[in-house]
DNA sequence: AAATTTTTTTAGCCAAATCTAAATTTTTAT
DNA sequence: ATAAAAATTTAGATTTGGCTAAAAAAATTT
């Protein structure tokens, strides 16, 4: 079974959306893919026909087991290419998402196997997201949102909540990346901002919005 | 200017065909692309409209200067990816053409620049074909067809005339690859077969067809 | 319980890239 | 110079993925 780039984009988007809620809605998916609800309905019918989707009209939908497997395959390709771009071609972590969006649709099992081996079977992509293995299995790290980290608990940044260049730009400016060690000094009720301290540098404040986009592993 | 994968395939095919004859015909191109003449005519109109093609109906066609530049860009991408697949991902030279057919349509100037640098600016692909540089320039090696090599003139295999897996399979079997040193022992009029000798091994015969698919540089 | 709003689907249209069949032009043979 | 054959183009359909506008269903207010 091979799928078009468009089908793969739908499958991947549904997979990501159903991480936060079991059932996905037509409008949600249309917003995510920047397309119209009518176009989504068309594709839902097609995916159901191919047994990738559990879908009853008006009732929301979710990927079938087969659909989930396909999704993990696409995510695997995306993240392996991102790792390649950053660690072999010297791209910045904020430059790779768009290119990986195209590369992920190249269909060659052998290519991905060889790429994986060439990269030494990496387990996380440059944004800290786990890379599924050939069987779709990936590490489930017990990372928590920075907003939930207890004050004075040392932790390490393990992932970012989005790949927007705006977020990644802000993070580079503040010298925060995957692996950065930090602790929360104080949380402010007034604006929900958080004061953090990176290793031996002076503490500084970050907004609630930014804290919510950072995931950390307590050390 | 960005082009669809389909447009790029047509442009590349026209480029290759016009190496042997200035003007290309509809049927030739249809055969090359395994499509129908009617489909070719449709695309010719589109390419002409985009100023990539010099074309008057019923009169044959050829790429404009702009079209040639685009073609060289696609060929550059194709050959760089082939080099990557063989020299980094351990593919055999007979396994890479199909995958490169897809990878060549990924559109990112930066990606190709970085890939080129990562590979150390290779000048020939795994099949001995020259890789155009950023400006579309490439080496014009003074290679000749093996069929035209003078007897007892030592030479080195520099390129193959096609990427068909049938040809590459035959070559591996006979232990002939890019860089193989050989000389012609004798040419037979009867069936135009040629007896060749590889370095210190016993001489053997190859068919006219095979000899025509091999290019060599006299040493 | 009815009315209103929101969500989702259907109906109908469009563009790109194909195809087949028919028409036209060019080339080749008589 | 005609007639026949070959090459090329046009006409009309099809598939895929998208769109808008209208209809229908579900959810929310009153
Ligand atoms: Mn990404
Ligand atoms: Mn990522
Ligand atoms: Mn090739
Ligand atoms: Mn090649």
Coordinates of C-alpha atoms (C1' of nucleotides) and ligand atoms in Angstrom, one line a residue:
Chain A
X1 CA 0.0 0.0 0.0
X2 CA 1.3 3.4 -1.0
X3 CA -0.5 6.6 -0.4
X4 CA -0.4 10.0 -2.1
X5 CA 1.4 12.9 -0.4
X6 CA -2.1 14.4 0.3
X7 CA -3.4 11.3 2.0
X8 CA -0.2 11.0 4.0
X9 CA -0.6 14.6 5.2
X10 CA -4.2 13.9 6.3
X11 CA -3.2 10.7 8.1
X12 CA -0.3 12.4 9.9
X13 CA -2.5 15.4 11.0
X14 CA -5.2 13.1 12.3
X15 CA -2.6 11.1 14.3
X16 CA -1.3 14.3 15.9
X17 CA -4.8 15.6 16.7
X18 CA -6.0 12.4 18.3
X19 CA -3.2 12.6 20.8
X20 CA -5.2 15.2 22.7
X21 CA -8.7 13.8 22.1
X22 CA -9.8 10.4 21.0
X23 CA -12.2 11.6 18.3
X24 CA -11.2 14.3 15.8
X25 CA -13.6 16.7 14.2
X26 CA -13.9 17.9 10.6
X27 CA -13.4 21.5 11.5
X28 CA -10.3 20.8 13.6
X29 CA -8.6 18.9 10.8
X30 CA -9.5 21.6 8.3
X31 CA -8.0 24.2 10.5
X32 CA -4.8 22.1 11.0
X33 CA -4.3 21.5 7.3
X34 CA -5.4 25.0 6.2
X35 CA -8.0 23.6 4.0
X36 CA -11.9 23.7 3.9
X37 CA -14.2 21.4 5.8
X38 CA -15.8 20.2 2.6
X39 CA -12.4 19.1 1.3
X40 CA -11.8 17.2 4.6
X41 CA -15.1 15.3 4.3
X42 CA -14.1 14.2 0.8
X43 CA -10.8 12.8 2.0
X44 CA -12.4 11.2 5.1
X45 CA -14.5 9.1 2.7
X46 CA -11.5 8.0 0.8
X47 CA -9.5 7.1 3.9
X48 CA -12.4 5.1 5.3
X49 CA -12.7 3.2 2.0
X50 CA -9.0 2.3 2.4
X51 CA -9.6 1.1 6.0
X52 CA -7.3 3.7 7.4
X53 CA -10.1 5.5 9.3
X54 CA -13.0 4.8 11.6
X55 CA -15.6 7.2 10.6
X56 CA -19.3 7.6 10.8
X57 CA -20.6 10.8 9.3
X58 CA -21.4 13.6 11.7
X59 CA -19.8 11.5 14.5
X60 CA -16.1 12.4 14.3
X61 CA -13.4 10.0 13.4
X62 CA -10.1 8.4 14.4
X63 CA -7.4 6.3 12.7
X64 CA -7.8 2.6 12.5
X65 CA -5.0 0.4 13.7
X66 CA -3.8 0.2 10.1
X67 CA -4.1 4.0 9.9
X68 CA -2.0 4.4 13.0
X69 CA 0.7 2.2 11.6
X70 CA 0.9 4.3 8.4
X71 CA 1.0 7.5 10.5
X72 CA 3.9 6.2 12.5
X73 CA 5.7 5.3 9.3
X74 CA 5.3 8.9 8.0
X75 CA 6.4 10.4 11.4
X76 CA 9.4 8.1 11.4
X77 CA 10.5 9.4 7.9
X78 CA 9.9 13.0 8.9
X79 CA 12.0 12.8 12.0
X80 CA 14.8 10.8 10.5
X81 CA 15.1 13.4 7.7
X82 CA 15.1 16.2 10.3
X83 CA 17.9 14.5 12.2
X84 CA 19.8 14.1 9.0
X85 CA 19.4 17.7 8.0
X86 CA 20.6 19.0 11.4
X87 CA 23.3 16.5 12.2
X88 CA 24.8 15.9 8.8
X89 CA 23.9 18.9 6.6
X90 CA 24.4 21.5 9.3
X91 CA 20.9 22.9 9.3
X92 CA 19.6 24.8 12.3
X93 CA 16.7 23.1 14.1
X94 CA 14.4 25.9 13.0
X95 CA 15.1 25.4 9.3
X96 CA 14.3 21.7 8.8
X97 CA 10.6 21.3 9.3
X98 CA 9.5 22.5 5.9
X99 CA 12.0 20.4 4.0
X100 CA 11.2 17.3 6.0
X101 CA 7.5 17.9 5.1
X102 CA 8.5 17.1 1.5
X103 CA 11.1 14.5 2.2
X104 CA 8.7 12.5 4.3
X105 CA 6.7 11.6 1.2
X106 CA 9.5 9.8 -0.6
X107 CA 8.5 6.2 -0.6
X108 CA 11.3 3.7 -0.3
X109 CA 11.5 1.3 2.6
X110 CA 15.1 0.6 1.8
X111 CA 16.0 4.3 1.7
X112 CA 14.7 4.8 5.2
X113 CA 16.3 1.7 6.6
X114 CA 19.7 2.7 5.2
X115 CA 19.3 6.3 6.4
X116 CA 18.4 5.1 9.9
X117 CA 21.6 3.0 9.9
X118 CA 23.7 5.8 8.5
X119 CA 22.5 8.1 11.3
X120 CA 23.1 5.3 13.9
X121 CA 19.5 4.7 14.8
X122 CA 18.8 8.0 16.5
X123 CA 16.0 7.9 19.1
X124 CA 15.0 11.6 19.1
X125 CA 14.7 14.2 16.4
X126 CA 16.2 17.8 16.8
X127 CA 13.1 19.0 18.5
X128 CA 13.2 16.3 21.1
X129 CA 10.5 14.2 19.6
X130 CA 10.9 10.4 19.7
X131 CA 11.6 8.7 16.4
X132 CA 9.5 5.5 15.8
X133 CA 11.5 2.4 14.9
X134 CA 10.7 0.1 12.0
X135 CA 7.9 -1.4 13.9
X136 CA 6.4 1.9 14.9
X137 CA 7.6 1.7 18.5
X138 CA 9.1 4.8 20.1
X139 CA 10.3 5.9 23.5
X140 CA 7.7 7.4 25.8
X141 CA 9.8 9.7 27.9
X142 CA 8.3 10.9 31.2
X143 CA 8.8 14.5 30.3
X144 CA 6.5 17.2 31.8
X145 CA 5.5 20.6 30.8
X146 CA 7.9 23.3 32.2
X147 CA 4.8 25.0 33.7
X148 CA 4.4 22.0 35.9
X149 CA 8.0 21.7 37.1
X150 CA 8.4 22.2 40.9
X151 CA 10.5 25.2 41.9
X152 CA 14.2 24.3 42.5
X153 CA 13.9 20.9 40.8
X154 CA 16.8 20.7 38.4
X155 CA 15.6 19.5 34.9
X156 CA 16.7 19.2 31.3
X157 CA 14.8 20.6 28.3
X158 CA 13.7 17.5 26.3
X159 CA 11.3 18.8 23.7
X160 CA 9.5 21.8 22.3
X161 CA 5.7 22.0 21.8
X162 CA 5.8 23.3 18.2
X163 CA 8.2 23.7 15.3
X164 CA 7.1 27.3 14.5
X165 CA 10.1 29.4 13.5
X166 CA 8.8 32.1 15.8
X167 CA 9.2 29.8 18.8
X168 CA 12.6 28.4 17.7
X169 CA 13.9 32.0 17.0
X170 CA 12.9 33.1 20.6
X171 CA 14.5 30.0 22.1
X172 CA 17.9 30.5 20.2
X173 CA 17.8 34.1 21.4
X174 CA 17.4 33.0 25.0
X175 CA 20.0 30.2 24.5
X176 CA 17.6 27.5 25.3
X177 CA 17.8 24.2 23.3
X178 CA 17.3 20.5 23.7
X179 CA 19.5 19.4 26.6
X180 CA 19.7 22.8 28.3
X181 CA 19.7 22.3 32.1
X182 CA 17.6 24.7 34.2
X183 CA 15.4 25.1 37.2
X184 CA 12.4 27.2 38.1
X185 CA 13.2 29.9 40.6
X186 CA 9.7 31.3 41.1
X187 CA 6.3 31.3 39.6
X188 CA 4.3 34.5 39.5
X189 CA 0.6 34.4 39.9
X190 CA 0.0 37.8 38.4
X191 CA 0.8 37.0 34.7
X192 CA 1.7 33.3 35.2
X193 CA 5.3 34.1 34.1
X194 CA 8.1 32.0 35.4
X195 CA 11.6 32.9 36.5
X196 CA 14.1 30.3 35.5
X197 CA 17.8 29.9 35.9
X198 CA 20.1 28.2 33.4
X199 CA 23.1 26.5 35.1
X200 CA 25.5 29.3 36.2
X201 CA 23.8 32.2 34.5
X202 CA 21.6 34.9 35.9
X203 CA 17.9 34.1 36.4
X204 CA 15.4 35.6 33.9
X205 CA 11.7 35.5 33.3
X206 CA 9.8 33.7 30.6
X207 CA 6.2 34.1 29.6
X208 CA 3.5 31.6 30.4
X209 CA 3.1 31.0 26.7
X210 CA 6.8 30.1 26.3
X211 CA 6.8 27.9 29.4
X212 CA 3.9 25.9 28.0
X213 CA 5.8 25.2 24.8
X214 CA 8.7 23.7 26.7
X215 CA 9.0 20.1 28.0
X216 CA 11.6 19.0 30.5
X217 CA 12.8 15.9 32.2
X218 CA 13.5 16.3 36.0
X219 CA 17.0 15.2 36.8
Chain B
X1 CA 10.1 29.8 -10.5
X2 CA 9.0 26.4 -9.3
X3 CA 7.7 23.6 -11.4
X4 CA 5.6 20.5 -10.8
X5 CA 7.3 17.1 -10.7
X6 CA 5.6 16.4 -14.0
X7 CA 6.9 19.5 -15.7
X8 CA 10.4 18.7 -14.4
X9 CA 10.2 15.2 -15.8
X10 CA 9.3 16.5 -19.2
X11 CA 12.1 19.2 -19.1
X12 CA 14.7 16.7 -18.1
X13 CA 13.6 14.2 -20.8
X14 CA 13.7 16.8 -23.5
X15 CA 17.1 17.9 -22.4
X16 CA 18.5 14.4 -22.7
X17 CA 16.8 13.8 -26.1
X18 CA 18.2 16.9 -27.6
X19 CA 21.7 15.8 -26.9
X20 CA 21.5 13.5 -29.9
X21 CA 19.4 15.7 -32.2
X22 CA 18.7 19.4 -32.0
X23 CA 15.0 19.1 -32.5
X24 CA 12.9 16.6 -30.5
X25 CA 9.7 15.1 -31.7
X26 CA 6.4 14.4 -29.9
X27 CA 6.5 10.6 -30.4
X28 CA 10.1 10.4 -29.2
X29 CA 9.2 12.2 -26.0
X30 CA 6.1 10.2 -25.5
X31 CA 8.1 6.9 -25.8
X32 CA 10.8 8.2 -23.4
X33 CA 8.2 9.2 -20.8
X34 CA 6.0 6.1 -21.4
X35 CA 3.0 8.4 -22.0
X36 CA 0.8 9.1 -25.0
X37 CA 1.6 11.7 -27.7
X38 CA -1.6 13.6 -26.9
X39 CA -0.4 14.1 -23.3
X40 CA 2.9 15.3 -24.6
X41 CA 1.3 17.9 -26.8
X42 CA -0.7 19.2 -23.8
X43 CA 2.5 19.7 -21.8
X44 CA 4.4 21.2 -24.7
X45 CA 1.9 24.0 -24.8
X46 CA 2.3 24.6 -21.1
X47 CA 6.1 24.6 -21.3
X48 CA 6.0 27.0 -24.2
X49 CA 3.7 29.4 -22.3
X50 CA 6.3 29.4 -19.5
X51 CA 9.0 30.2 -21.9
X52 CA 10.9 27.0 -21.3
X53 CA 10.4 25.6 -24.8
X54 CA 10.8 26.8 -28.4
X55 CA 7.9 25.1 -30.1
X56 CA 5.9 25.6 -33.2
X57 CA 3.2 23.0 -33.7
X58 CA 4.0 20.1 -36.0
X59 CA 7.6 21.4 -36.3
X60 CA 9.4 19.7 -33.3
X61 CA 10.8 21.5 -30.3
X62 CA 13.8 22.2 -28.1
X63 CA 14.4 23.8 -24.7
X64 CA 14.9 27.6 -24.5
X65 CA 17.9 28.9 -22.7
X66 CA 15.8 29.2 -19.6
X67 CA 14.6 25.6 -20.1
X68 CA 18.1 24.3 -20.4
X69 CA 19.0 26.0 -17.1
X70 CA 16.1 24.4 -15.4
X71 CA 17.1 21.0 -16.8
X72 CA 20.6 21.3 -15.5
X73 CA 19.3 22.2 -12.1
X74 CA 17.2 19.0 -12.1
X75 CA 20.0 16.9 -13.4
X76 CA 22.3 18.4 -10.7
X77 CA 19.8 17.3 -8.0
X78 CA 19.4 13.9 -9.4
X79 CA 23.1 13.1 -9.6
X80 CA 23.9 14.6 -6.2
X81 CA 21.3 12.4 -4.6
X82 CA 22.6 9.3 -6.5
X83 CA 26.1 10.1 -5.2
X84 CA 24.7 10.4 -1.7
X85 CA 22.9 7.1 -1.9
X86 CA 25.9 5.2 -3.1
X87 CA 28.6 6.8 -1.1
X88 CA 26.9 7.5 2.1
X89 CA 24.0 5.1 2.4
X90 CA 25.8 2.1 0.8
X91 CA 23.4 1.6 -2.1
X92 CA 24.6 -0.3 -5.2
X93 CA 24.9 1.9 -8.3
X94 CA 22.1 -0.2 -9.8
X95 CA 19.7 0.6 -7.0
X96 CA 19.7 4.4 -6.9
X97 CA 18.1 5.7 -10.1
X98 CA 14.5 5.1 -9.1
X99 CA 14.9 6.8 -5.7
X100 CA 16.8 9.7 -7.2
X101 CA 13.9 10.1 -9.7
X102 CA 11.8 11.1 -6.6
X103 CA 14.4 13.0 -4.6
X104 CA 15.2 15.2 -7.6
X105 CA 11.8 16.9 -7.2
X106 CA 12.4 18.2 -3.7
X107 CA 12.7 21.9 -4.1
X108 CA 15.1 23.6 -1.7
X109 CA 18.1 25.5 -3.0
X110 CA 19.6 25.4 0.5
X111 CA 19.2 21.7 0.8
X112 CA 21.1 21.0 -2.4
X113 CA 23.9 23.5 -1.6
X114 CA 24.3 21.8 1.8
X115 CA 24.2 18.3 0.3
X116 CA 26.8 19.3 -2.3
X117 CA 29.1 20.6 0.5
X118 CA 28.5 17.5 2.7
X119 CA 29.5 15.3 -0.2
X120 CA 32.5 17.5 -0.9
X121 CA 31.4 18.8 -4.2
X122 CA 31.6 15.6 -6.2
X123 CA 32.1 16.1 -10.0
X124 CA 30.7 12.7 -11.2
X125 CA 27.8 10.6 -10.2
X126 CA 28.0 6.8 -9.6
X127 CA 27.4 6.1 -13.3
X128 CA 30.2 8.4 -14.4
X129 CA 27.9 11.2 -15.5
X130 CA 29.2 14.7 -14.7
X131 CA 27.3 16.7 -12.0
X132 CA 26.5 20.3 -13.0
X133 CA 27.6 22.9 -10.5
X134 CA 25.4 25.7 -9.0
X135 CA 25.7 27.6 -12.3
X136 CA 24.9 24.6 -14.5
X137 CA 28.5 24.1 -15.6
X138 CA 29.9 20.6 -15.7
X139 CA 33.0 18.8 -16.9
X140 CA 33.0 17.6 -20.5
X141 CA 35.3 14.7 -20.3
X142 CA 36.8 13.5 -23.6
X143 CA 35.4 10.1 -23.1
X144 CA 34.8 7.9 -26.1
X145 CA 32.5 5.0 -26.8
X146 CA 34.3 1.7 -26.1
X147 CA 33.4 0.6 -29.6
X148 CA 35.7 3.4 -30.9
X149 CA 38.6 2.5 -28.7
X150 CA 41.7 1.5 -30.6
X151 CA 43.0 -2.0 -29.9
X152 CA 45.7 -2.2 -27.3
X153 CA 45.1 1.4 -26.1
X154 CA 44.7 1.1 -22.3
X155 CA 41.7 3.0 -21.0
X156 CA 39.5 3.4 -18.0
X157 CA 35.7 3.0 -17.9
X158 CA 34.2 6.4 -17.2
X159 CA 30.5 6.1 -17.7
X160 CA 27.6 3.9 -18.7
X161 CA 25.2 4.7 -21.5
X162 CA 22.0 3.9 -19.5
X163 CA 20.9 3.2 -15.9
X164 CA 18.8 0.2 -16.7
X165 CA 19.1 -2.4 -14.0
X166 CA 19.6 -5.0 -16.8
X167 CA 22.7 -3.3 -18.0
X168 CA 24.1 -2.7 -14.5
X169 CA 23.4 -6.3 -13.5
X170 CA 25.4 -7.5 -16.5
X171 CA 28.2 -5.2 -15.7
X172 CA 28.5 -6.3 -12.1
X173 CA 28.5 -9.9 -13.2
X174 CA 31.4 -9.2 -15.5
X175 CA 33.2 -7.2 -12.8
X176 CA 33.1 -4.0 -14.9
X177 CA 32.4 -0.7 -13.1
X178 CA 33.4 3.0 -13.3
X179 CA 37.2 3.1 -13.0
X180 CA 37.8 -0.4 -14.4
X181 CA 41.0 -0.4 -16.5
X182 CA 40.9 -2.4 -19.7
X183 CA 42.0 -2.6 -23.3
X184 CA 40.5 -3.9 -26.5
X185 CA 42.3 -7.1 -27.7
X186 CA 40.5 -7.6 -31.0
X187 CA 37.3 -6.5 -32.8
X188 CA 35.3 -9.1 -34.7
X189 CA 33.6 -8.1 -37.9
X190 CA 31.2 -11.0 -38.0
X191 CA 29.0 -10.0 -35.1
X192 CA 30.8 -6.8 -34.1
X193 CA 31.7 -8.3 -30.8
X194 CA 34.8 -7.1 -29.0
X195 CA 37.4 -9.0 -27.0
X196 CA 38.6 -7.0 -24.0
X197 CA 41.1 -7.7 -21.3
X198 CA 40.8 -6.3 -17.8
X199 CA 44.2 -5.6 -16.2
X200 CA 45.6 -9.0 -15.2
X201 CA 42.7 -11.2 -16.0
X202 CA 41.9 -13.5 -18.9
X203 CA 40.5 -11.7 -22.0
X204 CA 36.8 -12.3 -22.8
X205 CA 34.3 -11.1 -25.3
X206 CA 31.4 -8.7 -25.0
X207 CA 28.6 -8.0 -27.4
X208 CA 28.4 -4.9 -29.6
X209 CA 25.3 -3.8 -27.6
X210 CA 27.3 -3.9 -24.4
X211 CA 30.3 -2.1 -25.9
X212 CA 28.0 0.7 -27.1
X213 CA 26.8 1.2 -23.6
X214 CA 30.3 1.8 -22.2
X215 CA 32.3 4.9 -22.3
X216 CA 36.0 5.0 -21.6
X217 CA 38.9 7.5 -21.2
X218 CA 42.1 6.5 -22.9
X219 CA 45.0 6.6 -20.4
Chain C
dA1 C1' -39.9 22.7 23.1
dA2 C1' -38.6 25.9 19.7
dA3 C1' -35.5 28.7 17.7
dT4 C1' -30.9 29.8 16.6
dT5 C1' -26.2 28.8 15.8
dT6 C1' -22.6 25.8 14.6
dT7 C1' -20.8 21.8 12.4
dT8 C1' -20.8 18.8 8.7
dT9 C1' -22.1 17.0 4.4
dT10 C1' -23.7 17.4 -0.4
dA11 C1' -23.8 19.3 -5.0
dG12 C1' -21.7 21.4 -8.5
dC13 C1' -17.5 23.5 -10.4
dC14 C1' -12.4 24.0 -11.5
dA15 C1' -7.3 22.9 -12.6
dA16 C1' -3.7 19.6 -13.5
dA17 C1' -2.4 15.6 -15.7
dT18 C1' -3.7 11.8 -17.8
dC19 C1' -6.3 8.9 -21.5
dT20 C1' -8.9 7.4 -26.2
dA21 C1' -10.7 8.4 -30.4
dA22 C1' -11.1 11.5 -34.2
dA23 C1' -9.3 15.1 -37.1
dT24 C1' -5.6 17.3 -39.3
dT25 C1' -1.0 18.0 -41.0
dT26 C1' 3.3 16.3 -42.8
dT27 C1' 6.0 12.8 -44.8
dT28 C1' 6.7 9.0 -47.8
dA29 C1' 5.6 6.0 -51.6
dT30 C1' 3.5 5.1 -55.8
Chain D
dA1 C1' 1.0 14.7 -58.3
dT2 C1' -1.8 11.6 -55.7
dA3 C1' -2.5 8.4 -52.5
dA4 C1' -1.3 6.1 -48.4
dA5 C1' 1.0 6.1 -44.1
dA6 C1' 2.8 8.3 -40.1
dA7 C1' 3.1 11.9 -36.9
dT8 C1' 0.8 15.3 -34.4
dT9 C1' -3.0 17.9 -32.6
dT10 C1' -7.7 18.5 -31.0
dA11 C1' -11.9 17.1 -28.7
dG12 C1' -13.9 15.1 -25.1
dA13 C1' -13.6 12.0 -20.7
dT14 C1' -11.6 10.7 -16.3
dT15 C1' -9.2 11.0 -11.8
dT16 C1' -7.4 13.6 -7.9
dG17 C1' -7.7 17.2 -4.8
dG18 C1' -9.3 21.4 -4.1
dC19 C1' -13.0 25.2 -3.8
dT20 C1' -17.9 27.8 -2.9
dA21 C1' -22.6 27.8 -1.9
dA22 C1' -26.5 25.4 -0.3
dA23 C1' -28.7 21.7 2.5
dA24 C1' -28.9 18.9 6.4
dA25 C1' -27.8 17.4 11.0
dA26 C1' -26.3 18.3 15.7
dA27 C1' -25.6 21.3 19.5
dT28 C1' -26.7 25.3 22.0
dT29 C1' -29.8 29.1 23.6
dT30 C1' -33.8 31.0 24.7
Ligands
LIG1 MN1 9.0 18.7 11.8
LIG2 MN1 10.6 17.5 14.6
LIG3 MN1 19.9 8.2 -12.6
LIG4 MN1 23.3 8.6 -12.8

